[in-house]
mmCIF file of C-alpha atoms in Angstrom:
data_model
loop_
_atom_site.group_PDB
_atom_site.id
_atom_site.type_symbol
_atom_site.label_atom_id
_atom_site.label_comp_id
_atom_site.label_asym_id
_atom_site.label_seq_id
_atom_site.Cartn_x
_atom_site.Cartn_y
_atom_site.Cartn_z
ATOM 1 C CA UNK A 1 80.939 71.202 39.193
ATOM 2 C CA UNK A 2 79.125 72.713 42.305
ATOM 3 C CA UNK A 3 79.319 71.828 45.901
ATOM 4 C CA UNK A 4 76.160 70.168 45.775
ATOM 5 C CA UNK A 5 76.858 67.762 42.652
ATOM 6 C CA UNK A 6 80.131 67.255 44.805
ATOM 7 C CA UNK A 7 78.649 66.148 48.064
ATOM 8 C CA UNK A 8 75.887 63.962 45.811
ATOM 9 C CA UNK A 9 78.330 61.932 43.921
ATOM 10 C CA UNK A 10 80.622 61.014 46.730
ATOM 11 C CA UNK A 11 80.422 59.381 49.835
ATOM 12 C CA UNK A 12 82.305 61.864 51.798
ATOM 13 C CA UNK A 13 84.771 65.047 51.875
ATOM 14 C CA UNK A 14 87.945 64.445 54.066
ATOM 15 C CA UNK A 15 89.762 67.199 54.655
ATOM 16 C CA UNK A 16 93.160 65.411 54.735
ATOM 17 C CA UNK A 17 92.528 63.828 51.062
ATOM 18 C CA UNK A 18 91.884 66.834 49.365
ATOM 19 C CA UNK A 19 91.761 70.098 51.061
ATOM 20 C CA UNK A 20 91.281 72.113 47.848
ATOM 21 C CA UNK A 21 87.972 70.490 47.218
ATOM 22 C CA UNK A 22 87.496 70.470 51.042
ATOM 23 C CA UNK A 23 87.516 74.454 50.965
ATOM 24 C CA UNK A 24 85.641 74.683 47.855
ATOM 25 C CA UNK A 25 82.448 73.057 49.396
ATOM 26 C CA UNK A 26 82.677 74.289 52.656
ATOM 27 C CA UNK A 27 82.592 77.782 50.922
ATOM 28 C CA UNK A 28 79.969 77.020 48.399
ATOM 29 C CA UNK A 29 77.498 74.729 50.266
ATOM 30 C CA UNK A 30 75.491 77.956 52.100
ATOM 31 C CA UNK A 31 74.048 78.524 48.602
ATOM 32 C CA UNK A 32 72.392 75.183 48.587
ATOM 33 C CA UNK A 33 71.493 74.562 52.389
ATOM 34 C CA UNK A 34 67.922 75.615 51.760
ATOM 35 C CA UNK A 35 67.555 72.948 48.538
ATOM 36 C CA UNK A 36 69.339 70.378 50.944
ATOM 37 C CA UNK A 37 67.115 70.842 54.192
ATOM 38 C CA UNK A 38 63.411 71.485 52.372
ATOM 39 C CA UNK A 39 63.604 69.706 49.403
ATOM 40 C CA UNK A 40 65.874 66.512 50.420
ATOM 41 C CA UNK A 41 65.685 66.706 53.959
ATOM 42 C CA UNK A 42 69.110 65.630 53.671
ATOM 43 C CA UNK A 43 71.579 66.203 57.010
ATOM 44 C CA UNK A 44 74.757 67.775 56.298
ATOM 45 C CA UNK A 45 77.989 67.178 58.503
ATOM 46 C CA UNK A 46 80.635 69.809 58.310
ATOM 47 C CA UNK A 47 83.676 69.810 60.188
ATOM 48 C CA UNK A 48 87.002 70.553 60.655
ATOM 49 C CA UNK A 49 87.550 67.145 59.293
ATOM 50 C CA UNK A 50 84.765 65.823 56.733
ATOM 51 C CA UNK A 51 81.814 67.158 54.966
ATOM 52 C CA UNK A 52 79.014 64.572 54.386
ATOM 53 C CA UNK A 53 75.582 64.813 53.117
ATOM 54 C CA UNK A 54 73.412 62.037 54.920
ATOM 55 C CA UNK A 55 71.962 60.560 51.184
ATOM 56 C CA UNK A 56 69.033 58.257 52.600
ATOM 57 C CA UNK A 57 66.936 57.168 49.297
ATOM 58 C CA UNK A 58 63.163 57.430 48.884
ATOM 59 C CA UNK A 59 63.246 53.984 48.295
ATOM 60 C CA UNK A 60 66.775 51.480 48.230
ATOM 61 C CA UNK A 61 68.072 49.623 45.238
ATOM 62 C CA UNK A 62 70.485 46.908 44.611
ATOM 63 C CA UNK A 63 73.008 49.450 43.001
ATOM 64 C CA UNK A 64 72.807 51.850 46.362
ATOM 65 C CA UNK A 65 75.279 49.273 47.815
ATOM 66 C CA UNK A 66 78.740 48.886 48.303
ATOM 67 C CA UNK A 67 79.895 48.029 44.619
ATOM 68 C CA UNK A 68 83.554 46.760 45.968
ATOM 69 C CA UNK A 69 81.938 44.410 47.855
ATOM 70 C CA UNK A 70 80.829 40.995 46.507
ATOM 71 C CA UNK A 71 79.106 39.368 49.298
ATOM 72 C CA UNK A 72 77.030 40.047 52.396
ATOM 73 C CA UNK A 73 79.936 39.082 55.034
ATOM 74 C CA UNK A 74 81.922 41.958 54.042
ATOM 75 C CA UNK A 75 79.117 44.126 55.047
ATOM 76 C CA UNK A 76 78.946 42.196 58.311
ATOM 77 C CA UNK A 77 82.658 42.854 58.346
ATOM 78 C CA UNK A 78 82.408 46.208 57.621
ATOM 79 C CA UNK A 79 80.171 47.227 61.010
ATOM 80 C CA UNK A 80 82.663 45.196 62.735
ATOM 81 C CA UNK A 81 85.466 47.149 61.982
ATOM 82 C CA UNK A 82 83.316 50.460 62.936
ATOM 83 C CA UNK A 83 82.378 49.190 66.199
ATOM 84 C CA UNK A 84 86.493 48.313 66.358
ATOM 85 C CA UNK A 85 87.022 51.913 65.525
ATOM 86 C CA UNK A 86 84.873 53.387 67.126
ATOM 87 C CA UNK A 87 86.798 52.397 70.524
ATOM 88 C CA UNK A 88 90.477 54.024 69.189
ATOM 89 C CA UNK A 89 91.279 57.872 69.301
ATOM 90 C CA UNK A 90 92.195 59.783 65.674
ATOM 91 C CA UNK A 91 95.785 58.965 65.180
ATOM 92 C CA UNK A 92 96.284 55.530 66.947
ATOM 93 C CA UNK A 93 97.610 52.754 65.544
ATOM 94 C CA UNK A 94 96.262 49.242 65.908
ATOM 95 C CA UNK A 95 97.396 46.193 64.228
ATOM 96 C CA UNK A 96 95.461 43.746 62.169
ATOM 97 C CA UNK A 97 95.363 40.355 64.393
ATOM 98 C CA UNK A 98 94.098 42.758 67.106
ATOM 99 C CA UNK A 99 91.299 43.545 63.962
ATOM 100 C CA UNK A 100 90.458 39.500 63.601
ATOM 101 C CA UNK A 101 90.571 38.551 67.007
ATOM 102 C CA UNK A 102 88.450 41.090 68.002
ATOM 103 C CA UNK A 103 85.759 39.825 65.063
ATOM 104 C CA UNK A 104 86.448 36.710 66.286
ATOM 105 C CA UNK A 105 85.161 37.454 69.808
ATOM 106 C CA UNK A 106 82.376 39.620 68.619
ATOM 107 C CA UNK A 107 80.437 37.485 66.113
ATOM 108 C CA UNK A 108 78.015 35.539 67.853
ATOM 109 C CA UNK A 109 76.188 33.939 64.942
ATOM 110 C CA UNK A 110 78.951 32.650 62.952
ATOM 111 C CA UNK A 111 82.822 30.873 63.955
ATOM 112 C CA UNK A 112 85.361 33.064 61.551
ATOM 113 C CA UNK A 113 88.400 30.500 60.605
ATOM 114 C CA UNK A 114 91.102 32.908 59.423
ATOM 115 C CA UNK A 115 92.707 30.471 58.279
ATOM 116 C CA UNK A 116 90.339 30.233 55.136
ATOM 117 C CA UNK A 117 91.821 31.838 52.395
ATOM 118 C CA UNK A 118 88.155 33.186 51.546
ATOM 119 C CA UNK A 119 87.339 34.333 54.770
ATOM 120 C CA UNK A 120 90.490 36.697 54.657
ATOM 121 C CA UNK A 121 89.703 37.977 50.846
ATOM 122 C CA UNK A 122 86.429 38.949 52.445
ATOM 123 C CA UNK A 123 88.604 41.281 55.313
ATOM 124 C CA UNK A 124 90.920 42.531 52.888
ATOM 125 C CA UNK A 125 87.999 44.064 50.366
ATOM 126 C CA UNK A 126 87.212 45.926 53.691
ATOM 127 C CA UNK A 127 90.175 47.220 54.852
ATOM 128 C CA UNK A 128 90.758 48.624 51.214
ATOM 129 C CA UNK A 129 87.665 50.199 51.120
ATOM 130 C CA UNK A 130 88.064 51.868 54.411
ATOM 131 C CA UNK A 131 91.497 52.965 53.153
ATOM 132 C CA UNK A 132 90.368 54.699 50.360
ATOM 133 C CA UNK A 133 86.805 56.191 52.341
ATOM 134 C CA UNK A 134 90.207 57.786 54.397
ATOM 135 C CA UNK A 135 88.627 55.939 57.848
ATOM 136 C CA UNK A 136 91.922 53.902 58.172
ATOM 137 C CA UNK A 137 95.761 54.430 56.505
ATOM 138 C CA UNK A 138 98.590 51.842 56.291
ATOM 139 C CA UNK A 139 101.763 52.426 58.627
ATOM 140 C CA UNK A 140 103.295 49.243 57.610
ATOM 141 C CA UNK A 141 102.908 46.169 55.750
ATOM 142 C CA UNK A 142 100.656 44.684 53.476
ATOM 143 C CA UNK A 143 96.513 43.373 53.387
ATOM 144 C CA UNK A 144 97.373 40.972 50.381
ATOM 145 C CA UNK A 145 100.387 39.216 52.745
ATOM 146 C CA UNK A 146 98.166 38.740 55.188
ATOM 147 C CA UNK A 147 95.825 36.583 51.656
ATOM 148 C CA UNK A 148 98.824 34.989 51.321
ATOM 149 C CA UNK A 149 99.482 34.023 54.591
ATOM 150 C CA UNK A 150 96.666 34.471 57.888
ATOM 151 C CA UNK A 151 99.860 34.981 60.637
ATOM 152 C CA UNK A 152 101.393 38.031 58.111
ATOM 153 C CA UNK A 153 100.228 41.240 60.520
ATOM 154 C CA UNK A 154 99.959 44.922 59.050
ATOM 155 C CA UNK A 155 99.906 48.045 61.214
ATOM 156 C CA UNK A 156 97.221 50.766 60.822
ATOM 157 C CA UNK A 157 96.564 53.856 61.998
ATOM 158 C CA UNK A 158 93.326 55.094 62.641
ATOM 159 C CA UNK A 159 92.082 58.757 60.853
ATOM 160 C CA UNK A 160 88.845 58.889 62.721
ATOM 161 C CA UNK A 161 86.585 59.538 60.392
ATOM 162 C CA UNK A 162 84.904 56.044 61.004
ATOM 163 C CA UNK A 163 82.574 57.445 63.876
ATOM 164 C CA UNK A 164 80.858 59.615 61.010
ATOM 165 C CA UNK A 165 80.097 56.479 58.913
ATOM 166 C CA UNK A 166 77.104 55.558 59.779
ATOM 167 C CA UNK A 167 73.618 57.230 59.751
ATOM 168 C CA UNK A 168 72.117 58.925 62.593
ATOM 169 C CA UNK A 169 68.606 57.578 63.954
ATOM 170 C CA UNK A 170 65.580 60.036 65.692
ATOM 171 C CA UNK A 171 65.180 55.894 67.333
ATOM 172 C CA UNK A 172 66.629 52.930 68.950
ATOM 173 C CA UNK A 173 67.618 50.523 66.148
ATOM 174 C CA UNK A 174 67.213 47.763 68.459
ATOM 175 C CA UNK A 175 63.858 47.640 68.378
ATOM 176 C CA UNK A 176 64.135 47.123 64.305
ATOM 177 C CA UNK A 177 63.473 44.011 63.093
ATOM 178 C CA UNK A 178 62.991 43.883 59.256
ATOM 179 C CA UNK A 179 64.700 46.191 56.568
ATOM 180 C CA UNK A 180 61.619 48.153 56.018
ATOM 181 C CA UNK A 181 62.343 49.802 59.280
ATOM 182 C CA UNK A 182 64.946 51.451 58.629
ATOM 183 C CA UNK A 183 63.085 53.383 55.556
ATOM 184 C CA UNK A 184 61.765 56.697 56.729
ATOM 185 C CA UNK A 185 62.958 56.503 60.311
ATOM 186 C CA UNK A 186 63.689 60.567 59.676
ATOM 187 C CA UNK A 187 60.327 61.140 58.969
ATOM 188 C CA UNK A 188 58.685 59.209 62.263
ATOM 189 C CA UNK A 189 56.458 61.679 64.290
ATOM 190 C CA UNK A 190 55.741 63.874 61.063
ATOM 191 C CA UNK A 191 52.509 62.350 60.128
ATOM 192 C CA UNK A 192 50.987 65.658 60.352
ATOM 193 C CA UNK A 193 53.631 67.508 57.467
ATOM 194 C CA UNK A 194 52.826 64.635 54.679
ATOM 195 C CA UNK A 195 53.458 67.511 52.476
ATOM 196 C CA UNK A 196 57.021 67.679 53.478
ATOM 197 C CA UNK A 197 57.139 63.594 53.288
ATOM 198 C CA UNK A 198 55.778 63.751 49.624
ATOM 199 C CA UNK A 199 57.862 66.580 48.376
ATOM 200 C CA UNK A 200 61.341 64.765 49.538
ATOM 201 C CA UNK A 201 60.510 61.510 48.581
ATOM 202 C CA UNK A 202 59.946 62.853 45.110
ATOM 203 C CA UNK A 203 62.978 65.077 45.012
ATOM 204 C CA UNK A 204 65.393 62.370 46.473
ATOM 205 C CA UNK A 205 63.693 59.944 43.732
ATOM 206 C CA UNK A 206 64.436 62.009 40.788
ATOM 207 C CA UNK A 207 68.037 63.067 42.281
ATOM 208 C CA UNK A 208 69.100 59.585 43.713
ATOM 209 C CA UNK A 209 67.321 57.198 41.415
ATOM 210 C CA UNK A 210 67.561 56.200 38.084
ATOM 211 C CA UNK A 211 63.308 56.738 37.076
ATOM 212 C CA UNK A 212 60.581 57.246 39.223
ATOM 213 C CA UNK A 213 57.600 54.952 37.879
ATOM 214 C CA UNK A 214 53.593 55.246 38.473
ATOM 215 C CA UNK A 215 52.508 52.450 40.425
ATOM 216 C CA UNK A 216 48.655 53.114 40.048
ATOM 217 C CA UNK A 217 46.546 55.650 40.055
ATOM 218 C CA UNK A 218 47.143 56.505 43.804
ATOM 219 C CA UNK A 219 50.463 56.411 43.581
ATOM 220 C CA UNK A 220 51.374 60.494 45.590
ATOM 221 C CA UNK A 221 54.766 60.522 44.398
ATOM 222 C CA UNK A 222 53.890 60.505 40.496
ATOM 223 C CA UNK A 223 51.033 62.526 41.242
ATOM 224 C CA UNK A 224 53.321 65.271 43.061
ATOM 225 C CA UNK A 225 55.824 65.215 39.908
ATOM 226 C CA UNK A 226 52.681 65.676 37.359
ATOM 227 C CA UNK A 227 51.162 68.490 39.791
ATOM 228 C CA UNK A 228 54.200 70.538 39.779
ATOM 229 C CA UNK A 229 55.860 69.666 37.166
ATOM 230 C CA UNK A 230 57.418 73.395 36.335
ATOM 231 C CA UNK A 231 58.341 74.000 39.904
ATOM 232 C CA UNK A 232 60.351 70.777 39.688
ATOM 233 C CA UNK A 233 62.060 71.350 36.688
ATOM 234 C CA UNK A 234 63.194 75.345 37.724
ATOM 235 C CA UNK A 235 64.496 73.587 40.715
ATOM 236 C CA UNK A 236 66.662 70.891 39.705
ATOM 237 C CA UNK A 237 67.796 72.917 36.333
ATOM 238 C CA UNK A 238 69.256 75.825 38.709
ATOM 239 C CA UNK A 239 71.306 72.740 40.172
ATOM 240 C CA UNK A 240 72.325 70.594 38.138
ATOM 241 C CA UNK A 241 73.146 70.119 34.160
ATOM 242 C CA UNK A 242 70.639 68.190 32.848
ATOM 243 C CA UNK A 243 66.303 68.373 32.238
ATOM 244 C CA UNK A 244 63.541 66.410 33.705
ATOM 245 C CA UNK A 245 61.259 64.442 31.364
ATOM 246 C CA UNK A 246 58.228 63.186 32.480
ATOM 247 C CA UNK A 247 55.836 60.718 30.765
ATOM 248 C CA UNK A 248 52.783 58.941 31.250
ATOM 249 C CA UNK A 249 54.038 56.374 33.774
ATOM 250 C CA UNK A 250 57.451 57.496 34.318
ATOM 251 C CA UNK A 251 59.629 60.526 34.767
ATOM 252 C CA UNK A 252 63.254 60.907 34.893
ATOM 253 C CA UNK A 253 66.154 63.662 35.036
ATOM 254 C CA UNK A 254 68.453 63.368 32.283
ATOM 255 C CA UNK A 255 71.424 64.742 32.560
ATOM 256 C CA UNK A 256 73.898 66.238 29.987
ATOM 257 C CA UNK A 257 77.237 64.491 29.249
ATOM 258 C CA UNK A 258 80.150 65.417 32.080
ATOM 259 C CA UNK A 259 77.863 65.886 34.576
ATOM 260 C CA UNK A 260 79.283 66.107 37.803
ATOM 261 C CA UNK A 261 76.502 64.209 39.406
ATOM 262 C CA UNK A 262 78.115 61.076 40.595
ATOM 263 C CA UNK A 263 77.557 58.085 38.133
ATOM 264 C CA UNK A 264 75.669 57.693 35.631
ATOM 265 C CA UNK A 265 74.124 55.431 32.792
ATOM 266 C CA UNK A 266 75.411 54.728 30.202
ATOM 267 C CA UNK A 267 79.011 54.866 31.921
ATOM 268 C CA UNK A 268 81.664 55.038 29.216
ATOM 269 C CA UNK A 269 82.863 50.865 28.891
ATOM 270 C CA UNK A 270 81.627 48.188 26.739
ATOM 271 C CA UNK A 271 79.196 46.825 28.980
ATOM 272 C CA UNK A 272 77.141 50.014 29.114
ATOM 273 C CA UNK A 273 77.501 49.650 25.154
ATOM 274 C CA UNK A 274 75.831 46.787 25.597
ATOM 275 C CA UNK A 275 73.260 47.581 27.274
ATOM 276 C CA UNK A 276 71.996 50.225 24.826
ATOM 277 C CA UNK A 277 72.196 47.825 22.117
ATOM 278 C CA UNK A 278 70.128 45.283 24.217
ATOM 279 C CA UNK A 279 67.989 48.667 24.661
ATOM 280 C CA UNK A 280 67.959 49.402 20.929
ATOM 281 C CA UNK A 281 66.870 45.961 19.953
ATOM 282 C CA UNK A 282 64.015 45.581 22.681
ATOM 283 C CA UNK A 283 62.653 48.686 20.586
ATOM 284 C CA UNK A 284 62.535 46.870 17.360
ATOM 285 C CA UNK A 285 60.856 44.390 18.897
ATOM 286 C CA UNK A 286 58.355 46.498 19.975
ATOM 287 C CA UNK A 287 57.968 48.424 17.235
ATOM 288 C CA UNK A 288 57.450 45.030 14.990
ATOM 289 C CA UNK A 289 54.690 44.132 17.316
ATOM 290 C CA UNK A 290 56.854 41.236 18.852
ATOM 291 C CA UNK A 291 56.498 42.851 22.478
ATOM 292 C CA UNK A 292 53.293 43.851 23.979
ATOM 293 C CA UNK A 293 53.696 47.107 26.205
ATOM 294 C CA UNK A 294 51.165 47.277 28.946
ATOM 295 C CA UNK A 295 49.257 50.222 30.070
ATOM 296 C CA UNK A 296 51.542 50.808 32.629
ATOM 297 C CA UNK A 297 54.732 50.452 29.999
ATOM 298 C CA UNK A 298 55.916 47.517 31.662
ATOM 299 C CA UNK A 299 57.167 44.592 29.071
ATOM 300 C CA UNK A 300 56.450 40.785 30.569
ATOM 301 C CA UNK A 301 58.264 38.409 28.681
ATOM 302 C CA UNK A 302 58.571 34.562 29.378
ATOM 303 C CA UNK A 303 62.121 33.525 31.008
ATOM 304 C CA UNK A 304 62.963 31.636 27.107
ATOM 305 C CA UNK A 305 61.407 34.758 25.208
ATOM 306 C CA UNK A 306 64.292 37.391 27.214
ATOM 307 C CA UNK A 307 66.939 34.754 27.057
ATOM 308 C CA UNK A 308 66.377 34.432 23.278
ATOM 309 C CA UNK A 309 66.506 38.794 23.234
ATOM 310 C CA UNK A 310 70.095 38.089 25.057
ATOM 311 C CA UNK A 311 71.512 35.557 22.794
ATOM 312 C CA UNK A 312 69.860 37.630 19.411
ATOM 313 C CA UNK A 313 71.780 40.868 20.947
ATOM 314 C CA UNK A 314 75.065 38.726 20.769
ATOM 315 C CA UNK A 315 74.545 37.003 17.645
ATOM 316 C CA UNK A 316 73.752 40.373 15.983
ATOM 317 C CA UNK A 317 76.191 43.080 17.528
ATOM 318 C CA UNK A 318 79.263 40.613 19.359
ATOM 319 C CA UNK A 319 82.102 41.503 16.434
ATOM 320 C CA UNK A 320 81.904 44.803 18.381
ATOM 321 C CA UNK A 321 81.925 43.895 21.627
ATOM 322 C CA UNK A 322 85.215 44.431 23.911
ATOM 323 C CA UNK A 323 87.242 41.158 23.777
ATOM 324 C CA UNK A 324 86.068 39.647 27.704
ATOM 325 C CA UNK A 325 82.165 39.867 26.495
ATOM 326 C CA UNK A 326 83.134 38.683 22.697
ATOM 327 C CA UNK A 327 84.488 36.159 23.578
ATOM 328 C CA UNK A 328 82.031 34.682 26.412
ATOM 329 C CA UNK A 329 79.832 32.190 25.521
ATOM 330 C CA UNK A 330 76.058 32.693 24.630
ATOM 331 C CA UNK A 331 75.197 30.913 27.551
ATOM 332 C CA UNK A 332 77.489 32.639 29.777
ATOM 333 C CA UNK A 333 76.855 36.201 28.100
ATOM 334 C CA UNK A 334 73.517 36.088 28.755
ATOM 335 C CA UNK A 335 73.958 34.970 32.128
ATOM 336 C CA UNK A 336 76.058 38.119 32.921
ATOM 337 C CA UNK A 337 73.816 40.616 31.390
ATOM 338 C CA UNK A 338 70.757 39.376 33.322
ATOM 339 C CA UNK A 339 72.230 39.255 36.377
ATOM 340 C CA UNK A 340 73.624 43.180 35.983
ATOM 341 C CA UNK A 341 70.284 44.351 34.682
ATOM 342 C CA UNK A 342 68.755 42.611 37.822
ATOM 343 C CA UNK A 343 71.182 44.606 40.165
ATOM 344 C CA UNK A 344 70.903 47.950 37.943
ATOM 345 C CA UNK A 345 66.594 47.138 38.264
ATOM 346 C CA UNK A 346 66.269 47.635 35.085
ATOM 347 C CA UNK A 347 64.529 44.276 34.933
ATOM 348 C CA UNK A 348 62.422 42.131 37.486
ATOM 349 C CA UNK A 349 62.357 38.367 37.571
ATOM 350 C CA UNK A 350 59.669 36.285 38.599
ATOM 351 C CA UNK A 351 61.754 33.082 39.104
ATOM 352 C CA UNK A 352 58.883 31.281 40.888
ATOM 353 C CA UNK A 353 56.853 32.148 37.534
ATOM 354 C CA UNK A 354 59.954 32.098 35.045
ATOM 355 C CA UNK A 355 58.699 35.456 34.154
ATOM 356 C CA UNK A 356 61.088 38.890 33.078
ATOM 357 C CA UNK A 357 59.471 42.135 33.757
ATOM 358 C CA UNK A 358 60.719 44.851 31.893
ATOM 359 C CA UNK A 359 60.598 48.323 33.214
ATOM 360 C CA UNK A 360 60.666 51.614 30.861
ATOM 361 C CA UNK A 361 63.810 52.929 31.242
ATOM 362 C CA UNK A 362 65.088 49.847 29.282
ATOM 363 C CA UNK A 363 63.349 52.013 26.357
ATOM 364 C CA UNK A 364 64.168 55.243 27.319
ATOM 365 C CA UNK A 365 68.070 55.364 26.370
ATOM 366 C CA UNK A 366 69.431 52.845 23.024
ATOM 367 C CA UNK A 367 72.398 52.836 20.946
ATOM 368 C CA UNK A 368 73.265 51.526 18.120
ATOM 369 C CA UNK A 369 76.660 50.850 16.140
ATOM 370 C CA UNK A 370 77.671 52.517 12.896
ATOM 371 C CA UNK A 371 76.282 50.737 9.858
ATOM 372 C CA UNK A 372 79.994 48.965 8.916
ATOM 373 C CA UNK A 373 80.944 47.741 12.288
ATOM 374 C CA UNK A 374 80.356 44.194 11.365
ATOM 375 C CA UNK A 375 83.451 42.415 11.756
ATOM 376 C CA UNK A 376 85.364 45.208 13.388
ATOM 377 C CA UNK A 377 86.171 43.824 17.026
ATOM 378 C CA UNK A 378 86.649 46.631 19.466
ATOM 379 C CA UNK A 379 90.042 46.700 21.619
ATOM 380 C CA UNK A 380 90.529 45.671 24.578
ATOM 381 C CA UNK A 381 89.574 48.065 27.432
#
């Protein structure tokens, strides 16, 4: 695995974690500066604490967040604790009512009640998460006494690594009022280098995302990938493990098994086994003439048309499924497997409409079982 694939699939390098793989990339990562700065326009942080790559996506999806976090007040949370931080030198210690009261003080949109049992789950996803980003460490005592009990108190120290969180802006964010702002704030004042715009926004795309897909027949970004194509494909196959396959609407870089470049799909559990079975079976379908494909390779199905895909994927392969998704009902499997393709954006739902639009990576990667796994239950994982 090289530097690059390193700094890609993780958030951050702290020194103090891991000094082996520390020294590694800090040694390596001259080899790929030029990739980083002209083709990803990526900043890189390097230290004699951290190395981060600044990832900012062409474009953000719902699996770019947080994935401990289950709710938006633990992102709200989260910048509270920065701007907490962000006040304490590397090394002192702080303890956690001085944490709440200080949220407490802060929020002016919303009255926090510690004493909800809720509200405090919500703290305590954060605090473990900045434990194990290496922002904050432990001294003594413990985050699920203080679930148990909102006057329990735990002391922390802080690393100091929070103050390198966050992105840096070429603008005041204050004057940002919508999400879209914060898209392409790097790229403000380089109207005249569109070049440069294009040719990063494709390269984070293929890199960062899971497909890039033609929007119409203006779309730049497909455009770029069709017009240089080869120059792509030398690029990222120097890099990284893996090929880039490009069809009419879509194009993607597939990358071989173990590659070091963070997560990828399928991941090796049962649900990712069942989504390339729900995969496989939307191809039958398809193939049978039960699915129209659009010009654009798009699928739209009615909300009771997908549903009855979802239920038909459990009738036909659930004696295989790990025990917590055999054992769901129809109802409630369904349920689950709509709402994770939603968040992957694999699918898009029209819910004023009660529409399900289908995008073409759902046919791009299937699985099936072997032909006498009927009845065989997998173990529990």
């Amino acid at each position: 695995m090289n530097a690059l694939e390193l700094l890609l699939g993780r958030r951050w390098i702290v020194k103090e974690q891991n000094k082996d793989l520390y020294y590694k990339v800090k040694d390596e990562i001259g080899s790929y500066k030029k990739f980083i700065t002209e083709k990803l326009g990526f900043p890189l942080l390097m230290n004699q604490y951290i190395i981060r790559l600044e990832k900012t996506p062409a474009l953000p999806e719902a699996w770019m967040g947080i994935r401990e976090f289950q709710e938006i007040r633990e992102y709200e949370f989260l910048c509270f604790v920065l701007m907490f931080l962000e006040d304490k030198d590397a090394g002192e210690q702080f303890i956690l009512s001085q944490l709440t009261e200080y949220i407490q003080m802060t929020d002016k949109y919303e009255e926090i009640n510690w004493t909800h049992f809720h509200t405090r789950k919500n703290l305590i996803r954060v605090m473990k998460f900045c434990i194990d980003s290496g922002m904050i460490r432990v001294n003594d005592g413990s985050s699920e006494e203080f679930a148990l009990d909102y006057e329990k108190d735990v002391l922390y120290e802080n690393i100091g690594n929070s103050r390198y969180f966050m992105r840096n802006f070429t603008q005041n964010i204050e004057q940002f009022s919508k999400p879209e702002d914060f898209m392409g704030n790097e790229w403000i004042g380089m109207n005249e280098d569109r070049g440069i715009i294009r040719r990063q926004r494709v390269y984070r795309s293929l890199v960062m995302g899971m497909g890039v897909y033609k929007e119409d027949e203006s779309d730049e970004t497909f455009a770029y990938i069709k017009n240089f194509r080869n120059m792509i494909e030398e690029d990222l196959s120097e890099l990284f493990s893996g090929e880039l396959q490009v069809h009419k609407t879509s194009a993607y870089l597939v990358l071989e098994e173990g590659s070091g470049l963070g997560k990828g799909i399928p991941e090796e559990n049962g649900l990712s086994d069942i989504l390339l079975l729900l995969n496989g079976l939307l191809r039958e379908k398809i193939d049978q003439g039960d699915f129209f494909v659009s010009a654009n390779d798009w699928i739209e199905l009615e909300e009771v048309q997908f549903q009855h895909l979802l239920e038909e994927c459990k009738e036909r392969y659930g004696a295989g499924f790990i025990k917590a998704y055999r054992e769901k009902t129809t109802g409630d499997f369904a349920r689950t497997i709509k709402e994770h393709l939603i968040w992957l954006e694999w699918i898009h739902e029209d819910k004023k409409e009660q529409r399900i639009f289908i995008k073409p990576i759902m046919g791009k990667i299937t699985g099936e079982y072997p032909k006498d796994y009927a009845g065989r239950a997998k173990d529990e994982q």
